[in-house]
Short mmCIF file of C-alpha atoms in Angstrom, two decimals:
data_model
loop_
_atom_site.label_atom_id
_atom_site.label_comp_id
_atom_site.label_asym_id
_atom_site.label_seq_id
_atom_site.Cartn_x
_atom_site.Cartn_y
_atom_site.Cartn_z
CA UNK A 1280 57.73 20.11 -3.05
CA UNK A 1281 56.01 20.14 -6.75
CA UNK A 1282 55.79 16.26 -6.48
CA UNK A 1283 54.12 16.52 -3.06
CA UNK A 1284 51.74 19.03 -4.16
CA UNK A 1285 50.97 16.86 -7.13
CA UNK A 1286 50.29 13.66 -5.09
CA UNK A 1287 48.09 15.39 -2.81
CA UNK A 1288 45.90 16.74 -5.35
CA UNK A 1289 45.83 13.30 -7.14
CA UNK A 1290 44.96 11.73 -3.70
CA UNK A 1291 42.31 14.07 -3.35
CA UNK A 1292 40.97 13.84 -6.80
CA UNK A 1293 41.03 9.98 -6.29
CA UNK A 1294 39.14 10.23 -3.08
CA UNK A 1295 36.35 12.03 -4.71
CA UNK A 1296 36.00 9.83 -7.48
CA UNK A 1297 35.62 6.96 -4.89
CA UNK A 1298 32.80 9.04 -2.93
CA UNK A 1299 31.00 9.86 -6.09
CA UNK A 1300 31.08 6.18 -6.89
CA UNK A 1301 29.73 5.08 -3.44
CA UNK A 1302 26.83 7.59 -3.67
CA UNK A 1303 25.85 6.68 -7.14
CA UNK A 1304 25.75 3.29 -6.07
CA UNK A 1305 23.74 3.91 -2.77
CA UNK A 1306 21.08 5.99 -4.92
CA UNK A 1307 20.66 2.56 -7.04
CA UNK A 1308 18.99 0.83 -4.10
CA UNK A 1309 15.92 2.90 -4.22
CA UNK A 1310 15.71 4.79 -7.66
CA UNK A 1311 13.85 7.87 -7.32
CA UNK A 1312 12.85 9.17 -10.52
CA UNK A 1313 9.61 10.63 -11.67
CA UNK A 1314 7.34 8.01 -13.22
CA UNK A 1315 9.12 5.07 -11.61
CA UNK A 1316 6.19 3.10 -9.67
CA UNK A 1317 5.83 -0.48 -7.62
CA UNK A 1318 3.16 -2.61 -7.55
CA UNK A 1319 3.03 -4.68 -4.04
CA UNK A 1320 0.73 -6.78 -2.26
CA UNK A 1321 -0.06 -6.04 1.69
CA UNK A 1322 -0.66 -8.81 3.55
CA UNK A 1323 -1.65 -8.92 7.57
CA UNK A 1324 -2.38 -12.31 9.12
CA UNK A 1325 -4.74 -11.52 12.43
CA UNK A 1326 -7.22 -10.43 11.22
CA UNK A 1327 -6.89 -11.73 7.65
CA UNK A 1328 -6.48 -9.15 5.18
CA UNK A 1329 -4.57 -8.82 1.70
CA UNK A 1330 -4.74 -6.55 -1.29
CA UNK A 1331 -2.41 -4.95 -3.79
CA UNK A 1332 -1.52 -1.11 -4.08
CA UNK A 1333 0.79 0.69 -6.40
CA UNK A 1334 3.27 3.56 -5.16
CA UNK A 1335 4.19 5.86 -7.92
CA UNK A 1336 6.64 8.82 -8.03
CA UNK A 1337 4.55 11.69 -9.40
CA UNK A 1338 6.75 14.50 -8.96
CA UNK A 1339 9.28 16.49 -6.85
CA UNK A 1340 9.06 19.10 -4.39
CA UNK A 1341 11.67 21.46 -2.57
CA UNK A 1342 11.67 21.79 1.13
CA UNK A 1343 14.37 23.42 3.40
CA UNK A 1344 16.61 23.25 0.17
CA UNK A 1345 16.43 19.83 -0.19
CA UNK A 1346 14.81 18.04 -3.33
CA UNK A 1347 12.24 15.44 -2.24
CA UNK A 1348 10.29 12.87 -4.44
CA UNK A 1349 6.54 12.28 -4.06
CA UNK A 1350 5.79 8.69 -3.96
CA UNK A 1351 1.58 8.65 -3.35
CA UNK A 1352 1.32 11.22 -0.55
CA UNK A 1353 5.07 10.92 1.25
CA UNK A 1354 8.35 12.65 0.40
CA UNK A 1355 11.68 10.80 0.18
CA UNK A 1356 14.94 11.78 -0.78
CA UNK A 1357 18.39 10.06 -0.50
CA UNK A 1358 21.22 12.52 0.88
CA UNK A 1359 23.98 12.41 -1.71
CA UNK A 1360 26.55 12.57 1.09
CA UNK A 1361 26.03 9.49 2.83
CA UNK A 1362 23.53 7.49 0.95
CA UNK A 1363 20.63 7.80 3.64
CA UNK A 1364 17.27 7.29 2.78
CA UNK A 1365 14.90 10.16 4.49
CA UNK A 1366 11.53 11.21 4.25
CA UNK A 1367 9.89 14.78 4.89
CA UNK A 1368 8.05 15.03 8.40
CA UNK A 1369 6.82 18.21 9.81
CA UNK A 1370 7.74 18.38 13.43
CA UNK A 1371 9.99 14.92 13.25
CA UNK A 1372 11.46 15.56 16.89
CA UNK A 1373 14.78 14.86 15.51
CA UNK A 1374 17.38 17.33 16.68
CA UNK A 1375 19.94 16.28 14.09
CA UNK A 1376 17.57 16.65 11.45
CA UNK A 1377 14.60 19.08 11.30
CA UNK A 1378 11.51 17.99 9.40
CA UNK A 1379 13.05 14.58 8.27
CA UNK A 1380 13.41 10.77 9.59
CA UNK A 1381 15.85 8.48 8.52
CA UNK A 1382 14.58 5.38 7.10
CA UNK A 1383 17.65 3.35 6.29
CA UNK A 1384 21.33 4.14 5.14
CA UNK A 1385 21.79 2.55 1.83
CA UNK A 1386 25.81 2.84 1.55
CA UNK A 1387 25.69 0.92 4.52
CA UNK A 1388 27.76 -2.55 4.62
CA UNK A 1389 27.05 -5.43 6.44
CA UNK A 1390 27.13 -4.91 10.40
CA UNK A 1391 26.82 -1.28 10.04
CA UNK A 1392 23.97 0.70 11.80
CA UNK A 1393 22.10 4.00 12.09
CA UNK A 1394 19.35 5.41 14.41
CA UNK A 1395 16.03 4.26 13.01
CA UNK A 1396 13.15 6.60 12.70
CA UNK A 1397 14.64 9.38 15.36
CA UNK A 1398 14.12 6.63 18.09
CA UNK A 1399 16.40 4.62 20.26
CA UNK A 1400 16.47 1.84 18.02
CA UNK A 1401 19.22 0.81 15.35
CA UNK A 1402 18.51 -0.05 11.90
CA UNK A 1403 21.24 -2.79 11.24
CA UNK A 1404 22.56 -4.10 7.89
CA UNK A 1405 22.34 -7.68 8.17
CA UNK A 1406 22.64 -8.89 4.88
CA UNK A 1407 24.21 -7.95 1.45
CA UNK A 1408 24.13 -10.96 -0.54
CA UNK A 1409 22.70 -11.32 -4.09
CA UNK A 1410 19.29 -12.26 -4.69
CA UNK A 1411 17.32 -13.66 -8.04
CA UNK A 1412 14.30 -11.07 -8.94
CA UNK A 1413 12.42 -10.93 -12.15
CA UNK A 1414 14.98 -13.24 -13.66
CA UNK A 1415 17.81 -11.18 -12.71
CA UNK A 1416 20.60 -11.55 -10.54
CA UNK A 1417 21.31 -8.40 -8.23
CA UNK A 1418 23.13 -7.15 -5.00
CA UNK A 1419 20.70 -6.46 -2.21
CA UNK A 1420 20.86 -5.15 1.39
CA UNK A 1421 18.85 -6.19 4.30
CA UNK A 1422 18.02 -3.99 7.35
CA UNK A 1423 16.84 -5.06 10.51
CA UNK A 1424 15.40 -3.50 13.50
CA UNK A 1425 14.79 -5.13 16.65
CA UNK A 1426 13.74 -4.03 20.17
CA UNK A 1427 11.21 -5.01 23.01
CA UNK A 1428 8.09 -6.48 21.19
CA UNK A 1429 9.59 -4.89 17.94
CA UNK A 1430 10.71 -6.56 14.59
CA UNK A 1431 11.13 -4.76 11.37
CA UNK A 1432 12.92 -6.01 8.35
CA UNK A 1433 13.20 -4.36 5.00
CA UNK A 1434 15.06 -5.74 1.69
CA UNK A 1435 16.45 -3.23 -1.10
CA UNK A 1436 17.70 -4.57 -4.22
CA UNK A 1437 20.00 -2.51 -6.53
CA UNK A 1438 18.25 -0.92 -9.62
CA UNK A 1439 14.80 -1.98 -8.38
CA UNK A 1440 14.20 -0.41 -4.78
CA UNK A 1441 12.54 -1.94 -1.74
CA UNK A 1442 11.08 -5.58 -2.51
CA UNK A 1443 9.97 -6.73 1.04
CA UNK A 1444 9.05 -5.45 4.18
CA UNK A 1445 7.68 -7.25 7.25
CA UNK A 1446 6.85 -5.85 10.59
CA UNK A 1447 6.24 -8.39 13.27
CA UNK A 1448 5.93 -6.44 16.43
CA UNK A 1449 3.38 -6.16 19.31
CA UNK A 1450 2.12 -9.32 20.69
CA UNK A 1451 4.16 -11.90 18.55
CA UNK A 1452 1.33 -13.36 16.57
CA UNK A 1453 0.13 -10.69 14.14
CA UNK A 1454 2.30 -9.45 11.35
CA UNK A 1455 2.23 -7.49 8.34
CA UNK A 1456 4.16 -7.85 5.19
CA UNK A 1457 4.78 -5.91 2.00
CA UNK A 1458 5.93 -8.05 -0.87
CA UNK A 1459 7.02 -6.24 -4.58
CA UNK A 1460 5.10 -8.00 -7.52
CA UNK A 1461 6.70 -5.70 -10.29
CA UNK A 1462 7.81 -2.26 -10.86
CA UNK A 1463 8.44 0.03 -13.82
CA UNK A 1464 11.87 1.71 -13.38
CA UNK A 1465 12.99 4.36 -15.97
CA UNK A 1466 10.76 3.21 -18.36
CA UNK A 1467 11.43 -0.56 -18.08
CA UNK A 1468 8.88 -2.83 -16.83
CA UNK A 1469 10.16 -5.59 -14.28
CA UNK A 1470 7.55 -8.34 -13.21
CA UNK A 1471 3.71 -8.06 -12.79
CA UNK A 1472 2.61 -4.53 -12.48
CA UNK A 1473 -1.14 -5.30 -12.78
CA UNK A 1474 -3.30 -4.90 -9.72
CA UNK A 1475 -5.96 -7.47 -8.99
CA UNK A 1476 -7.79 -5.97 -6.65
CA UNK A 1477 -8.36 -6.10 -2.79
CA UNK A 1478 -9.34 -9.42 -1.19
CA UNK A 1479 -10.81 -10.47 2.26
CA UNK A 1480 -10.26 -13.99 3.75
CA UNK A 1481 -13.58 -13.54 5.76
CA UNK A 1482 -16.81 -15.12 4.33
CA UNK A 1483 -19.04 -13.10 6.13
CA UNK A 1484 -21.18 -10.64 3.80
CA UNK A 1485 -23.29 -7.96 5.32
CA UNK A 1486 -26.68 -6.52 3.99
CA UNK A 1487 -25.56 -3.02 4.47
CA UNK A 1488 -22.65 -1.07 3.72
CA UNK A 1489 -20.97 -0.27 7.14
CA UNK A 1490 -17.81 1.49 8.35
CA UNK A 1491 -16.69 0.42 11.89
CA UNK A 1492 -14.84 2.49 14.46
CA UNK A 1493 -11.00 1.83 13.92
CA UNK A 1494 -9.33 -0.27 16.73
CA UNK A 1495 -7.41 0.53 18.86
CA UNK A 1496 -8.43 4.03 19.18
CA UNK A 1497 -6.22 6.00 20.25
CA UNK A 1498 -3.71 4.28 18.78
CA UNK A 1499 0.07 4.60 18.20
CA UNK A 1500 1.37 3.95 15.69
CA UNK A 1501 -0.92 1.43 13.87
CA UNK A 1502 -4.71 0.83 13.79
CA UNK A 1503 -7.47 -1.36 12.02
CA UNK A 1504 -10.16 0.06 10.01
CA UNK A 1505 -12.54 -2.57 9.04
CA UNK A 1506 -15.92 -2.15 6.87
CA UNK A 1507 -18.48 -4.06 4.83
CA UNK A 1508 -19.36 -4.12 1.35
CA UNK A 1509 -22.85 -5.94 0.41
CA UNK A 1510 -22.26 -6.03 -3.59
CA UNK A 1511 -19.71 -5.44 -5.72
CA UNK A 1512 -18.68 -1.53 -5.64
CA UNK A 1513 -15.89 0.52 -6.38
CA UNK A 1514 -14.70 1.47 -3.07
CA UNK A 1515 -12.24 4.45 -1.69
CA UNK A 1516 -11.14 4.52 1.62
CA UNK A 1517 -9.16 7.85 2.30
CA UNK A 1518 -7.43 9.45 5.27
CA UNK A 1519 -7.55 13.22 6.28
CA UNK A 1520 -5.99 15.28 8.82
CA UNK A 1521 -7.51 17.81 11.07
CA UNK A 1522 -7.31 20.76 8.38
CA UNK A 1523 -9.17 18.33 5.76
CA UNK A 1524 -6.19 17.74 3.77
CA UNK A 1525 -5.82 14.10 2.27
CA UNK A 1526 -2.88 12.30 3.42
CA UNK A 1527 -3.31 8.90 2.15
CA UNK A 1528 -5.76 6.76 0.33
CA UNK A 1529 -5.57 3.00 1.53
CA UNK A 1530 -8.26 1.58 -1.05
CA UNK A 1531 -9.24 2.73 -4.35
CA UNK A 1532 -10.50 0.09 -6.48
CA UNK A 1533 -13.59 -2.35 -7.35
CA UNK A 1534 -14.14 -4.92 -4.88
CA UNK A 1535 -16.37 -7.72 -4.44
CA UNK A 1536 -18.78 -8.18 -1.52
CA UNK A 1537 -17.69 -8.95 2.09
CA UNK A 1538 -15.85 -7.96 5.09
CA UNK A 1539 -12.70 -5.98 4.97
CA UNK A 1540 -9.90 -4.98 7.38
CA UNK A 1541 -7.14 -2.49 6.52
CA UNK A 1542 -4.16 -1.82 8.66
CA UNK A 1543 -2.97 1.76 8.68
CA UNK A 1544 0.78 2.57 10.03
CA UNK A 1545 0.64 5.96 10.82
CA UNK A 1546 4.57 5.64 11.65
CA UNK A 1547 5.64 8.62 9.87
CA UNK A 1548 2.86 11.01 10.94
CA UNK A 1549 2.37 13.37 13.85
CA UNK A 1550 0.29 13.00 16.74
CA UNK A 1551 -3.40 14.49 16.31
CA UNK A 1552 -6.84 13.81 15.15
CA UNK A 1553 -7.40 12.22 11.63
CA UNK A 1554 -10.41 11.32 9.57
CA UNK A 1555 -11.25 8.15 7.48
CA UNK A 1556 -13.68 8.16 4.71
CA UNK A 1557 -15.41 5.31 2.91
CA UNK A 1558 -16.90 6.21 -0.18
CA UNK A 1559 -18.85 4.06 -2.79
CA UNK A 1560 -21.50 5.15 -5.39
CA UNK A 1561 -24.42 4.29 -2.94
CA UNK A 1562 -22.50 5.23 0.62
CA UNK A 1563 -20.24 7.92 2.18
CA UNK A 1564 -19.53 8.11 5.99
CA UNK A 1565 -16.62 9.55 7.83
CA UNK A 1566 -15.34 8.83 11.15
CA UNK A 1567 -12.78 10.16 13.48
CA UNK A 1568 -9.33 8.79 15.07
CA UNK A 1569 -6.77 9.76 17.22
CA UNK A 1570 -2.94 9.16 16.82
CA UNK A 1571 -1.01 9.76 20.13
CA UNK A 1572 2.65 9.27 20.00
#
């Protein structure tokens, strides 16, 4: 009898060790620590738009008993029991998870799937091969979401985080990509973390500052914001909710003269009225837009 009890205890201890190991590995695919940052290139093909931006973990917040990491203006956490990457969204609409949406399951093996973003779609782990990045050979996981006129794909690399994302949805001709240029993880710099500035493929230069109405409007979930800059200026394009709270900054840098188009993906935001504000040293204007889900 004592031997049986001993083996049960030994089994439970070993099982706990295995679970702990899996959870530890899963969290490394999106290293959440204050100070970590990722410098990325945003590209949209039609209308043409390319610029660089940085995501930085600036702090932590406790919500509903969970610890979230603040990346720019969005809260993320990894569930330590199953390796799922979640973000905090008020009134998310998820029956199984109040005020949260599931992004990907970082503990997934190839072929595993999970419900994507509280929808009817599934996020499937389609690749777990090693990749070479910043001169290192690292394990990676690719998650693919497909549906009617929908194609999303995301790659996470162990010890680095998200390195690539593509959204090829809608008409089939337009697509958006986010590509990692460099990052700072636990104080170690990988790749190129400098930002060279926003770019436009348009040769049109307006004589005046101008902020156009977003299109489409109303929209779900993405909309394009177009603006003209007649001379080299430091430009800020910020988004606000109906209460006046800033929810996101799309552009915040020095740009040359030109016509610019920025795509805003509001997938993680609730339906409602939002405002976008363009600010330079000589110009400031705010316009209204409506997100309908």
